Short mmCIF file of C-alpha atoms in Angstrom, two decimals:
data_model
loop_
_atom_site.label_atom_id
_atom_site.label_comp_id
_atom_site.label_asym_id
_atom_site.label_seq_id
_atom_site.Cartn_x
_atom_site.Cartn_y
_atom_site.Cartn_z
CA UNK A 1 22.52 -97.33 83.14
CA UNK A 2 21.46 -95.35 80.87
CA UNK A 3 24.20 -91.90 80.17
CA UNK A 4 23.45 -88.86 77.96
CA UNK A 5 25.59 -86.09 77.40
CA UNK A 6 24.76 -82.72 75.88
CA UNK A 7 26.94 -80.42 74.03
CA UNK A 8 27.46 -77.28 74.60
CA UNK A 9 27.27 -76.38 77.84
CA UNK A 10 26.78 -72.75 76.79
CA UNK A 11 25.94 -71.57 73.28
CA UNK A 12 25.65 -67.23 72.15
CA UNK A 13 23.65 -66.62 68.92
CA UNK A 14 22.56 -63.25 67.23
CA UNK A 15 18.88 -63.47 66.72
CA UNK A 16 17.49 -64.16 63.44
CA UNK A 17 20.05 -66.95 63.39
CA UNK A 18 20.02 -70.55 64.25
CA UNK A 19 21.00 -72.89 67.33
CA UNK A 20 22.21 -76.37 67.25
CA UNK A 21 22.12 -78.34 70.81
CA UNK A 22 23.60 -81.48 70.36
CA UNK A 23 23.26 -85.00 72.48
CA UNK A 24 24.70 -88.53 72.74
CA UNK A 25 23.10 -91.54 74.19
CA UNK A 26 24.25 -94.77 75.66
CA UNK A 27 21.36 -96.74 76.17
CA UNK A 28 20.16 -98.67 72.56
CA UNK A 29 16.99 -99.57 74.13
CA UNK A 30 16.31 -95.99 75.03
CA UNK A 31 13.36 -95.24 72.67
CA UNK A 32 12.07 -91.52 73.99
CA UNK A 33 13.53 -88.55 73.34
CA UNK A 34 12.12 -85.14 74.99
CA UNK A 35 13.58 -81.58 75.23
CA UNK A 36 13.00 -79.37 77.93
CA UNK A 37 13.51 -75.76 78.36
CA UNK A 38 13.81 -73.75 81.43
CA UNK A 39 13.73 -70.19 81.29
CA UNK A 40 15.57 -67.92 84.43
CA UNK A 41 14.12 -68.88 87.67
CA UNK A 42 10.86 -70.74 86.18
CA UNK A 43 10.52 -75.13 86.20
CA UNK A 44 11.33 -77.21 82.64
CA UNK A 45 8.46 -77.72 80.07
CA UNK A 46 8.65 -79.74 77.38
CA UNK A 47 8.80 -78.51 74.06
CA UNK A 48 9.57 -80.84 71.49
CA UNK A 49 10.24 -84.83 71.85
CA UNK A 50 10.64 -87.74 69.19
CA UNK A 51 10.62 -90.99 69.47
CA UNK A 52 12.50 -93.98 67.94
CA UNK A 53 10.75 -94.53 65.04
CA UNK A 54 10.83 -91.42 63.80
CA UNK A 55 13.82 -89.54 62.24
CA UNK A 56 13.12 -86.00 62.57
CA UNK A 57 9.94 -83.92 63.92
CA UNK A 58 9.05 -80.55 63.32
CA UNK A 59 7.36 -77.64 65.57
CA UNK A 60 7.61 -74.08 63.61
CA UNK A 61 11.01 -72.70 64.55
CA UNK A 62 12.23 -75.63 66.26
CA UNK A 63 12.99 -79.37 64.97
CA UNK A 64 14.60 -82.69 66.61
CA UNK A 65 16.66 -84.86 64.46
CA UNK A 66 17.54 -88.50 65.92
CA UNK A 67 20.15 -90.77 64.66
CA UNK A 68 19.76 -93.82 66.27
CA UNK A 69 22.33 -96.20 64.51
CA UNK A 70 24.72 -93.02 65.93
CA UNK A 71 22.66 -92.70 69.35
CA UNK A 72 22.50 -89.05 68.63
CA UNK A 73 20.28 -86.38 68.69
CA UNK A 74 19.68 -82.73 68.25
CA UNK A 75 17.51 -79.80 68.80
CA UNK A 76 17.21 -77.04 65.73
CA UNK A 77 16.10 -73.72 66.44
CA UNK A 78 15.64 -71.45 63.57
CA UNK A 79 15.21 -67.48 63.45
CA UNK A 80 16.05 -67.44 66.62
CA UNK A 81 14.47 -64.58 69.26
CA UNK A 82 14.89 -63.16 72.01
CA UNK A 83 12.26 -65.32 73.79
CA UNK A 84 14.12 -68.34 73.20
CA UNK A 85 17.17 -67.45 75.65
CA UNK A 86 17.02 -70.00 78.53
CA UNK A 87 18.59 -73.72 79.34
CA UNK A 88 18.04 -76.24 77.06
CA UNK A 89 17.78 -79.95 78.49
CA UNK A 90 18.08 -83.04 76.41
CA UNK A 91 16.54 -86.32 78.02
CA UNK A 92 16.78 -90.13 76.73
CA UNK A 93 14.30 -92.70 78.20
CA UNK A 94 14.68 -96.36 78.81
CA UNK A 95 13.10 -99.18 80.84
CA UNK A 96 14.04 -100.12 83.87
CA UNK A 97 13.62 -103.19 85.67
CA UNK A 98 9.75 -104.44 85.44
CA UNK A 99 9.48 -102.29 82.70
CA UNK A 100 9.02 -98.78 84.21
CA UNK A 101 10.59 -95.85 82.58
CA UNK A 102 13.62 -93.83 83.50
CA UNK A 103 14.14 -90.70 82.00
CA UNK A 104 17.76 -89.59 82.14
CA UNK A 105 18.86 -85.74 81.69
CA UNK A 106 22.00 -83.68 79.83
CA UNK A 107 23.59 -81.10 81.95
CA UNK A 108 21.99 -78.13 80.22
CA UNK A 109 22.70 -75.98 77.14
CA UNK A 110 22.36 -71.97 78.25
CA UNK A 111 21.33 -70.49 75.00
CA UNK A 112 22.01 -66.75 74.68
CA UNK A 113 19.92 -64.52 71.81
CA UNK A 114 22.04 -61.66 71.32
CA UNK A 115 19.35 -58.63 69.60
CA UNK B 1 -5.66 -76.34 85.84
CA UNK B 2 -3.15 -79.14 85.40
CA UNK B 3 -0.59 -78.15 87.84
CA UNK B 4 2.42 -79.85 89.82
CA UNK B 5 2.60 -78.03 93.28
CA UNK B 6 5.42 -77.63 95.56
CA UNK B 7 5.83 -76.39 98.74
CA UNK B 8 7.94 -74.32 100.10
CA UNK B 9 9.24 -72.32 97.37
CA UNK B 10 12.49 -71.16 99.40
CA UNK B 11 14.02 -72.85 102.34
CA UNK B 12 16.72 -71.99 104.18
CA UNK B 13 17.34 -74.33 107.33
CA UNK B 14 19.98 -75.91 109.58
CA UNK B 15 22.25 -78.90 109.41
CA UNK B 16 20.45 -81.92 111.44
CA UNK B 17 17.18 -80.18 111.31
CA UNK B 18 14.30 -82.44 109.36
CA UNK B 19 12.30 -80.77 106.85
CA UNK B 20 9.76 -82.25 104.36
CA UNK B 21 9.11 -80.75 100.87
CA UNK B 22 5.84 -81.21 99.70
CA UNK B 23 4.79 -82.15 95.95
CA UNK B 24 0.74 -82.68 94.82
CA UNK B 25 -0.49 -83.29 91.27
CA UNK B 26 -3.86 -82.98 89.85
CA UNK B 27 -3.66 -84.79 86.97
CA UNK B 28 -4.26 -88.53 88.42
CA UNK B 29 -0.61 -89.61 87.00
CA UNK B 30 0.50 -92.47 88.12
CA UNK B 31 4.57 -92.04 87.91
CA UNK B 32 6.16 -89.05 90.31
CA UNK B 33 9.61 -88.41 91.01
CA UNK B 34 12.15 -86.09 92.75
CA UNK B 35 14.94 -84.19 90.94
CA UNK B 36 18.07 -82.12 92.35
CA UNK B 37 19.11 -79.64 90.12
CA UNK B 38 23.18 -78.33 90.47
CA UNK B 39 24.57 -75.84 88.19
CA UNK B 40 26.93 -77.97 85.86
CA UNK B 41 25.25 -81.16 86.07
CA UNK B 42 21.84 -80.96 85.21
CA UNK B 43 19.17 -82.25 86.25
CA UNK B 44 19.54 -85.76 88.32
CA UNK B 45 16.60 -88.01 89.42
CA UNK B 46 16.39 -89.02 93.95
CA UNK B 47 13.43 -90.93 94.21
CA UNK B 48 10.82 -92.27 91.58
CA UNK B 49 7.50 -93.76 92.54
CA UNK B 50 5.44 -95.84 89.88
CA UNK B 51 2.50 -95.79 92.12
CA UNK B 52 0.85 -95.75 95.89
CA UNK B 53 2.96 -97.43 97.93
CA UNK B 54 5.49 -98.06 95.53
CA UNK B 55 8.73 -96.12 95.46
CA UNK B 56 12.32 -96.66 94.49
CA UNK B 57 15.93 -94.44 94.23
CA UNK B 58 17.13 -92.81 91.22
CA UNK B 59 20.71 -91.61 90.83
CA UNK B 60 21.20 -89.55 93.93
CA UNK B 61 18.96 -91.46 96.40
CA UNK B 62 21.58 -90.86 99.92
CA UNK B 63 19.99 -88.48 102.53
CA UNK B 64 16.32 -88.72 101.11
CA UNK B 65 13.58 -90.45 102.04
CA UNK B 66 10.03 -90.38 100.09
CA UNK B 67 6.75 -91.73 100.74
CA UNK B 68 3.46 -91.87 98.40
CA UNK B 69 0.59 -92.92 100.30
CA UNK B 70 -1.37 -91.35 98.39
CA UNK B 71 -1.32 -91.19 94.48
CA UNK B 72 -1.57 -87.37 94.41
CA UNK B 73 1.46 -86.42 97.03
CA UNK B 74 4.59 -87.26 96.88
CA UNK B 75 6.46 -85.81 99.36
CA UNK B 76 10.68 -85.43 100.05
CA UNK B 77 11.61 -86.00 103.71
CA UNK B 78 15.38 -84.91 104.58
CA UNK B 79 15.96 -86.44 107.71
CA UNK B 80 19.36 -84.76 108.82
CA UNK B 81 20.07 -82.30 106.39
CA UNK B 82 23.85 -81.47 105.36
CA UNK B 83 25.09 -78.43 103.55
CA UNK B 84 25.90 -80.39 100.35
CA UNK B 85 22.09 -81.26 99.78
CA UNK B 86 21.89 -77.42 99.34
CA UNK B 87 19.97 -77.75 95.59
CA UNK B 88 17.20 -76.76 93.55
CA UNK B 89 14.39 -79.21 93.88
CA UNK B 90 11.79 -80.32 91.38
CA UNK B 91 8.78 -82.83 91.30
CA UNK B 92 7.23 -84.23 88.61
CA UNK B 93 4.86 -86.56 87.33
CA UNK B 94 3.80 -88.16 84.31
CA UNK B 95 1.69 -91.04 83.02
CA UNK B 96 4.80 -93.49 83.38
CA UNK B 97 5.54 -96.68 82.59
CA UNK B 98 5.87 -97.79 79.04
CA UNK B 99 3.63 -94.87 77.94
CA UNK B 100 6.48 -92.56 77.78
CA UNK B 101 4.61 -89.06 78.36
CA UNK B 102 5.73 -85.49 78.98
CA UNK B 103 6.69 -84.95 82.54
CA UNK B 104 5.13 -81.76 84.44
CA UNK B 105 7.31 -80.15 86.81
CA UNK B 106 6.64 -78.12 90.22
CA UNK B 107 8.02 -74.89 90.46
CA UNK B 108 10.90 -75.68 92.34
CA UNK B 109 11.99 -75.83 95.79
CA UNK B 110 15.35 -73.84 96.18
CA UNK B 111 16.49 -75.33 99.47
CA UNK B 112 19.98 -73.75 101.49
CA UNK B 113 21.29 -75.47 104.34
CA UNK B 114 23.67 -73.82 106.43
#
């Protein structure tokens, strides 16, 4: 099945600065790839995702870069704020049997905004 | 309002004791699933269902049951709870299948057993 791993685990920015969230796929069929973020005590929404034909979207601050010949991909947050302290989740998706989805998660990114 | 709703929102209960958690969207999506969440390991799926009566285990399916008899509720039965299925619990739902939409989640079900 289907493995993705996220890097790092905890990352500590100044604000006005930006944050890189890196992750690695196993799956080459997987052909979705959303980011989530959760802030303290609230669920995940998603706030930026890409797909596999595409090399790199764009949202205002943030930005998703895929790589697929590397199964990587990242998540690009520029002048950083406050607001954007929380856990960061990577996801890769990829079809099961009879062709249903599965959507498999990173272990988190805790991004710190230091003011 | 679009909305994923869970219920309870705390839990605290006893080993061997059944409990259900409930889960109801509004949004007519056909795919819901069931997610643990464990500091240091993310977020891993228990049960997915694709549609009514149609269910199937995820990653971490052992000491769960589900059910989806209908295609708004989905809910998580624990049939003999154990301290190590203390967890943060999310639903979710999403179009599903090959259309490979956002998933909405609940607001969590942060469930201690003792």
């Amino acid at each position: 099945g289907e493995n993705v791993e996220q890097h790092p685990s905890t990352l500590s920015v100044q604000e006005g600065d930006s944050a890189v969230i890196k992750c690695t796929y196993s799956d080459s069929a997987s052909n979705y790839f959303p980011w989530y973020k959760q802030e303290l005590g609230k669920r995940p929404q998603l706030i930026i995702d890409i797909r596999s034909n595409v090399g790199e979207k764009k949202d205002q601050r943030i930005a998703v870069t895929l790589n697929k010949t590397a199964k990587h991909f990242s998540l690009h947050i520029t002048e950083t704020q406050p607001e954007d302290s929380a856990v960061y989740f990577c996801a890769a998706s990829s079809l099961r049997d009879f062709g249903n989805e599965k959507l498999t998660f990173g272990t988190g990114t805790r991004l710190t905004i230091i003011p | 309002e679009a909305q994923v709703t869970q219920n309870p929102r705390y839990l605290i209960t006893v080993t061997g004791k059944k409990l259900t958690v409930t889960c109801s969207q509004n949004m007519n999506h056909e795919y819901m699933s069931w997610y643990r969440q464990d500091p240091g390991l993310g977020l891993r799926q228990i049960y997915y269902s694709m549609n009514v009566e149609v269910t199937d285990k995820g990653d971490v399916p052992e000491g769960y049951k589900v059910s989806r008899k209908e295609k708004r509720n989905f809910p998580l039965i624990l049939e003999s709870p154990s301290p190590n299925q203390t967890s943060l619990y999310f639903c979710a739902s999403s179009w599903g299948g090959h259309l490979n939409t956002e998933a909405f989640f609940g607001q969590g079900t942060r469930l201690t057993v003792v």
